[in-house]
Amino acid sequence: MEYGFFNGQFIPLESASVNLEDRGYQFGDGIYEVTRVYNGKCFALDRHLARCRRSMRELRIPITYMDEELTAIHYDLIAKSGIKDGTIYFQFTRGTAKRTHAFPDQVIPNLSMTIHESTPNRQWQEHGMECLLFEDLRWLRCDIKSLNLLGSVLAKQAAHDKGLQGAIQFRKDTNLITEGSSSNFFIVKDGLIWTHPTDHLILKGVTRSILFEEIIPQLGYTVVEKAFTPEFALSAEEAFVTSTSLEVTPVIAIDGHTIGNGTPGKITQSLLESYRKLIQKECYQA
């Protein structure tokens, strides 16, 4: 059963409501995270909570829930819903107050959470995604996981309209690729893994961090954190995206141009295999 949580109360989703003067509803004034549940256990939850704290600090939203409380709510949602494999979405808004652009005084953040059944798209992982190249229209603080997602919505819809599975975004002023529409983007060229550096133009993904800190060093690959052009990406041998929902998923074509030989590459496959082993260790082994 899909279930929700709002400001201390567990509720069925069909009975949930939002105050019309919630600043998340009126301004997009808030942050969010999406965590993955495997076998009834949260994967990499500590990393998501750390990024949540950073986003809240950057937007000056007061922290009113401790990590231990948020962890407990995650597991209560899993228990109440009975969902063993899925995703948990949670967001903090600045709170509810009379509409004014400046931060209101004496307002308490609102916390809402939902859990849904879902599994990674194994077909995409096995055969690869075909993506659209799309201008990056987002604001200049993409390092904050904020509720302002209209740029990503437009990118994903543009891909959907063409029957494609995702979008790869680039900044028109520099002609440099940033990331996917809701993922980090990588290419493999001459045996090196290339990706945009972590600055204000991309989100430091949890899956990206796991690859960098736990998987790539063990596999002995070399990463080049440097922005590159769409033309450079199209000449790559491999490409892939990473996110909590997508895990590690190959990209086999961009804007109708085949990447490499049009099949998932060996380096991409090895990263996915190692990522799955981490999930197995954390969520399936006693």
CSV table of C-alpha atoms in Angstrom, one decimal:
chain,number,residue,atom,x,y,z
A,1,MET,CA,0.0,0.0,0.0
A,2,GLU,CA,1.4,3.4,-1.0
A,3,TYR,CA,1.7,5.5,2.2
A,4,GLY,CA,2.7,9.0,3.2
A,5,PHE,CA,4.0,11.1,6.1
A,6,PHE,CA,3.3,14.7,6.8
A,7,ASN,CA,4.6,16.7,9.8
A,8,GLY,CA,4.4,13.8,12.3
A,9,GLN,CA,1.5,11.9,10.9
A,10,PHE,CA,1.5,8.7,8.8
A,11,ILE,CA,-1.4,8.9,6.3
A,12,PRO,CA,-2.7,7.0,3.3
A,13,LEU,CA,-1.9,9.0,0.2
A,14,GLU,CA,-5.5,9.5,-0.9
A,15,SER,CA,-6.2,11.5,2.4
A,16,ALA,CA,-3.1,13.8,2.1
A,17,SER,CA,-3.4,17.5,1.4
A,18,VAL,CA,-1.2,20.6,1.3
A,19,ASN,CA,-1.9,24.0,2.7
A,20,LEU,CA,-2.3,26.5,-0.1
A,21,GLU,CA,0.2,28.9,1.5
A,22,ASP,CA,2.9,26.3,1.8
A,23,ARG,CA,6.0,28.0,0.4
A,24,GLY,CA,6.9,24.8,-1.5
A,25,TYR,CA,3.6,25.0,-3.3
A,26,GLN,CA,3.8,28.8,-4.0
A,27,PHE,CA,7.5,29.3,-4.6
A,28,GLY,CA,9.2,26.0,-4.9
A,29,ASP,CA,10.9,27.0,-1.7
A,30,GLY,CA,12.3,23.8,-0.5
A,31,ILE,CA,14.5,20.8,-1.1
A,32,TYR,CA,14.0,17.1,-1.7
A,33,GLU,CA,15.7,13.7,-1.8
A,34,VAL,CA,14.8,10.3,-3.4
A,35,THR,CA,16.0,7.2,-1.6
A,36,ARG,CA,16.0,3.6,-2.9
A,37,VAL,CA,14.6,0.7,-0.9
A,38,TYR,CA,15.8,-2.8,-1.7
A,39,ASN,CA,14.6,-5.9,0.2
A,40,GLY,CA,13.0,-3.7,2.8
A,41,LYS,CA,16.2,-1.8,3.5
A,42,CYS,CA,17.3,1.7,2.6
A,43,PHE,CA,20.4,1.9,0.4
A,44,ALA,CA,23.0,4.7,1.0
A,45,LEU,CA,20.6,6.6,3.3
A,46,ASP,CA,23.4,8.3,5.2
A,47,ARG,CA,24.6,9.9,2.0
A,48,HIS,CA,21.1,11.2,1.1
A,49,LEU,CA,20.7,12.7,4.6
A,50,ALA,CA,24.0,14.4,4.4
A,51,ARG,CA,23.1,16.0,1.0
A,52,CYS,CA,19.7,17.0,2.4
A,53,ARG,CA,21.4,18.8,5.3
A,54,ARG,CA,23.7,20.6,2.8
A,55,SER,CA,20.8,21.7,0.6
A,56,MET,CA,18.9,23.0,3.6
A,57,ARG,CA,21.9,25.0,4.8
A,58,GLU,CA,22.4,26.5,1.4
A,59,LEU,CA,18.8,27.7,1.4
A,60,ARG,CA,18.8,28.7,5.1
A,61,ILE,CA,16.0,26.3,5.9
A,62,PRO,CA,16.1,25.4,9.6
A,63,ILE,CA,16.9,21.8,10.4
A,64,THR,CA,14.2,20.4,12.7
A,65,TYR,CA,14.5,16.7,12.3
A,66,MET,CA,17.6,14.7,13.3
A,67,ASP,CA,19.1,12.0,11.1
A,68,GLU,CA,17.9,9.4,13.5
A,69,GLU,CA,14.3,10.6,13.2
A,70,LEU,CA,14.4,10.7,9.4
A,71,THR,CA,15.9,7.2,9.4
A,72,ALA,CA,13.1,5.9,11.7
A,73,ILE,CA,10.4,7.5,9.5
A,74,HIS,CA,11.9,5.8,6.4
A,75,TYR,CA,11.6,2.4,8.1
A,76,ASP,CA,8.2,3.1,9.5
A,77,LEU,CA,7.0,3.9,6.0
A,78,ILE,CA,8.5,0.6,4.7
A,79,ALA,CA,6.8,-1.3,7.6
A,80,LYS,CA,3.4,0.4,7.2
A,81,SER,CA,3.3,0.1,3.4
A,82,GLY,CA,4.7,-3.4,3.2
A,83,ILE,CA,6.8,-2.3,0.2
A,84,LYS,CA,10.1,-4.1,-0.1
A,85,ASP,CA,11.4,-2.6,-3.3
A,86,GLY,CA,10.6,1.0,-4.1
A,87,THR,CA,11.5,4.6,-3.6
A,88,ILE,CA,10.9,7.0,-0.8
A,89,TYR,CA,10.5,10.7,-1.8
A,90,PHE,CA,10.9,13.3,1.0
A,91,GLN,CA,10.9,17.0,0.9
A,92,PHE,CA,11.3,19.9,3.3
A,93,THR,CA,9.6,23.2,2.5
A,94,ARG,CA,10.4,26.4,4.3
A,95,GLY,CA,7.0,26.2,5.9
A,96,THR,CA,3.5,27.8,5.7
A,97,ALA,CA,3.1,31.5,5.9
A,98,LYS,CA,1.4,34.5,4.2
A,99,ARG,CA,2.7,34.8,0.7
A,100,THR,CA,5.7,37.2,0.5
A,101,HIS,CA,9.1,36.7,-1.2
A,102,ALA,CA,11.3,37.4,1.8
A,103,PHE,CA,11.8,34.6,4.3
A,104,PRO,CA,9.0,34.7,6.9
A,105,ASP,CA,9.7,35.0,10.6
A,106,GLN,CA,9.0,32.2,13.1
A,107,VAL,CA,8.0,29.6,10.5
A,108,ILE,CA,8.6,25.8,10.9
A,109,PRO,CA,9.6,23.7,7.9
A,110,ASN,CA,7.1,21.2,6.6
A,111,LEU,CA,8.3,17.6,6.0
A,112,SER,CA,6.4,15.3,3.7
A,113,MET,CA,7.3,11.8,2.6
A,114,THR,CA,5.8,9.2,0.2
A,115,ILE,CA,6.8,5.6,-0.6
A,116,HIS,CA,6.0,3.9,-3.9
A,117,GLU,CA,6.8,0.5,-5.3
A,118,SER,CA,9.4,0.6,-8.1
A,119,THR,CA,12.4,-1.3,-9.5
A,120,PRO,CA,15.2,-0.1,-11.7
A,121,ASN,CA,14.6,-0.4,-15.5
A,122,ARG,CA,16.6,-3.6,-16.2
A,123,GLN,CA,15.7,-3.3,-20.0
A,124,TRP,CA,17.5,0.0,-20.2
A,125,GLN,CA,20.4,-1.3,-18.2
A,126,GLU,CA,20.7,-4.3,-20.5
A,127,HIS,CA,20.2,-2.6,-23.9
A,128,GLY,CA,20.9,1.1,-23.2
A,129,MET,CA,19.0,4.4,-23.4
A,130,GLU,CA,18.6,6.7,-26.3
A,131,CYS,CA,18.7,10.3,-25.3
A,132,LEU,CA,17.9,13.8,-26.6
A,133,LEU,CA,20.4,16.7,-26.5
A,134,PHE,CA,18.6,19.6,-24.8
A,135,GLU,CA,19.6,23.1,-23.8
A,136,ASP,CA,20.1,23.4,-20.0
A,137,LEU,CA,17.5,25.9,-19.0
A,138,ARG,CA,17.9,25.5,-15.2
A,139,TRP,CA,18.9,28.1,-12.6
A,140,LEU,CA,22.6,28.5,-11.6
A,141,ARG,CA,22.5,26.6,-8.3
A,142,CYS,CA,22.0,23.1,-9.6
A,143,ASP,CA,24.2,21.8,-6.7
A,144,ILE,CA,21.2,22.3,-4.4
A,145,LYS,CA,18.6,19.6,-4.8
A,146,SER,CA,15.8,22.1,-4.7
A,147,LEU,CA,12.1,21.8,-5.7
A,148,ASN,CA,12.7,24.0,-8.8
A,149,LEU,CA,12.5,21.3,-11.4
A,150,LEU,CA,10.8,23.0,-14.4
A,151,GLY,CA,14.0,22.9,-16.5
A,152,SER,CA,14.3,19.1,-16.0
A,153,VAL,CA,10.5,18.7,-16.7
A,154,LEU,CA,10.9,20.4,-20.0
A,155,ALA,CA,13.9,18.3,-20.9
A,156,LYS,CA,12.2,15.1,-20.0
A,157,GLN,CA,9.1,16.0,-21.9
A,158,ALA,CA,11.0,17.0,-25.0
A,159,ALA,CA,12.7,13.5,-24.9
A,160,HIS,CA,9.3,11.8,-24.3
A,161,ASP,CA,7.8,13.7,-27.3
A,162,LYS,CA,10.4,12.0,-29.5
A,163,GLY,CA,10.0,8.6,-28.0
A,164,LEU,CA,13.4,8.7,-26.2
A,165,GLN,CA,14.2,7.6,-22.7
A,166,GLY,CA,16.1,10.7,-21.4
A,167,ALA,CA,17.8,14.0,-22.1
A,168,ILE,CA,21.5,15.1,-21.9
A,169,GLN,CA,21.7,18.8,-21.1
A,170,PHE,CA,24.2,21.4,-22.3
A,171,ARG,CA,24.7,25.1,-21.6
A,172,LYS,CA,24.2,27.1,-24.8
A,173,ASP,CA,26.6,29.9,-23.8
A,174,THR,CA,29.5,27.6,-23.4
A,175,ASN,CA,28.4,24.6,-25.6
A,176,LEU,CA,29.4,22.3,-22.7
A,177,ILE,CA,27.4,19.3,-21.4
A,178,THR,CA,26.4,19.5,-17.8
A,179,GLU,CA,24.4,16.4,-16.9
A,180,GLY,CA,21.2,14.4,-17.6
A,181,SER,CA,17.7,15.7,-17.0
A,182,SER,CA,17.7,13.9,-13.6
A,183,SER,CA,21.1,12.2,-13.5
A,184,ASN,CA,24.8,12.6,-13.8
A,185,PHE,CA,26.3,12.0,-17.2
A,186,PHE,CA,29.6,10.2,-18.1
A,187,ILE,CA,31.5,9.2,-21.2
A,188,VAL,CA,34.4,6.8,-21.8
A,189,LYS,CA,37.0,7.9,-24.3
A,190,ASP,CA,40.4,6.3,-24.8
A,191,GLY,CA,39.8,4.3,-21.7
A,192,LEU,CA,39.2,7.3,-19.5
A,193,ILE,CA,36.0,8.2,-17.7
A,194,TRP,CA,35.0,11.8,-18.3
A,195,THR,CA,32.4,13.8,-16.4
A,196,HIS,CA,31.5,17.4,-15.5
A,197,PRO,CA,33.2,18.6,-12.3
A,198,THR,CA,31.1,19.1,-9.2
A,199,ASP,CA,30.3,22.8,-9.2
A,200,HIS,CA,27.1,24.9,-9.2
A,201,LEU,CA,26.1,23.6,-12.6
A,202,ILE,CA,25.4,20.0,-11.6
A,203,LEU,CA,24.1,18.0,-8.6
A,204,LYS,CA,26.7,15.9,-6.8
A,205,GLY,CA,24.8,12.7,-7.2
A,206,VAL,CA,24.8,10.0,-4.5
A,207,THR,CA,25.4,7.3,-7.1
A,208,ARG,CA,28.2,9.4,-8.6
A,209,SER,CA,29.8,9.7,-5.2
A,210,ILE,CA,29.6,6.0,-4.6
A,211,LEU,CA,31.3,5.3,-7.9
A,212,PHE,CA,34.0,7.8,-7.2
A,213,GLU,CA,34.7,6.8,-3.6
A,214,GLU,CA,34.0,3.0,-3.5
A,215,ILE,CA,34.0,1.5,-7.0
A,216,ILE,CA,36.2,3.2,-9.5
A,217,PRO,CA,39.3,3.1,-7.3
A,218,GLN,CA,38.9,-0.6,-6.8
A,219,LEU,CA,38.5,-1.2,-10.5
A,220,GLY,CA,41.5,1.0,-11.3
A,221,TYR,CA,39.8,3.4,-13.7
A,222,THR,CA,40.9,7.0,-14.2
A,223,VAL,CA,38.4,9.8,-14.1
A,224,VAL,CA,38.8,13.2,-15.8
A,225,GLU,CA,36.5,15.7,-14.1
A,226,LYS,CA,36.3,18.2,-17.0
A,227,ALA,CA,33.5,19.7,-19.0
A,228,PHE,CA,33.2,18.7,-22.7
A,229,THR,CA,31.2,19.5,-25.7
A,230,PRO,CA,28.4,17.5,-27.3
A,231,GLU,CA,30.7,16.8,-30.3
A,232,PHE,CA,33.3,15.3,-27.9
A,233,ALA,CA,30.6,13.2,-26.3
A,234,LEU,CA,29.4,11.8,-29.6
A,235,SER,CA,33.0,10.6,-30.4
A,236,ALA,CA,33.1,8.5,-27.2
A,237,GLU,CA,33.3,4.8,-27.0
A,238,GLU,CA,30.8,4.5,-24.2
A,239,ALA,CA,28.3,6.8,-22.3
A,240,PHE,CA,26.2,6.3,-19.2
A,241,VAL,CA,24.1,8.0,-16.6
A,242,THR,CA,23.9,7.5,-12.9
A,243,SER,CA,21.2,8.3,-10.3
A,244,THR,CA,19.4,6.6,-7.4
A,245,SER,CA,16.6,5.5,-9.7
A,246,LEU,CA,18.7,4.6,-12.7
A,247,GLU,CA,21.7,3.1,-10.8
A,248,VAL,CA,24.2,2.9,-13.7
A,249,THR,CA,22.5,2.9,-17.1
A,250,PRO,CA,24.2,2.9,-20.5
A,251,VAL,CA,23.4,5.5,-23.1
A,252,ILE,CA,23.8,4.1,-26.6
A,253,ALA,CA,22.6,7.1,-28.7
A,254,ILE,CA,22.3,10.9,-28.4
A,255,ASP,CA,20.3,12.9,-30.9
A,256,GLY,CA,20.2,9.9,-33.2
A,257,HIS,CA,24.0,9.6,-33.1
A,258,THR,CA,25.2,6.1,-32.1
A,259,ILE,CA,27.7,6.0,-29.2
A,260,GLY,CA,30.5,3.5,-29.8
A,261,ASN,CA,29.1,0.4,-31.4
A,262,GLY,CA,25.6,1.1,-30.1
A,263,THR,CA,25.7,-1.4,-27.2
A,264,PRO,CA,26.5,-1.0,-23.5
A,265,GLY,CA,30.3,-0.8,-23.1
A,266,LYS,CA,32.5,-3.0,-21.0
A,267,ILE,CA,33.5,-0.2,-18.5
A,268,THR,CA,29.8,0.7,-18.0
A,269,GLN,CA,28.9,-2.9,-17.4
A,270,SER,CA,31.7,-3.4,-14.9
A,271,LEU,CA,30.5,-0.3,-13.0
A,272,LEU,CA,26.9,-1.5,-12.9
A,273,GLU,CA,28.0,-5.0,-11.8
A,274,SER,CA,30.1,-3.5,-8.9
A,275,TYR,CA,27.3,-1.2,-7.9
A,276,ARG,CA,24.9,-4.2,-7.7
A,277,LYS,CA,27.4,-6.0,-5.5
A,278,LEU,CA,27.3,-3.0,-3.1
A,279,ILE,CA,23.5,-3.2,-3.0
A,280,GLN,CA,23.7,-6.9,-2.3
A,281,LYS,CA,26.1,-6.4,0.5
A,282,GLU,CA,24.2,-3.6,2.2
A,283,CYS,CA,20.6,-4.7,1.7
A,284,TYR,CA,20.5,-8.5,1.2
A,285,GLN,CA,23.2,-9.9,3.4
A,286,ALA,CA,22.5,-10.4,7.1
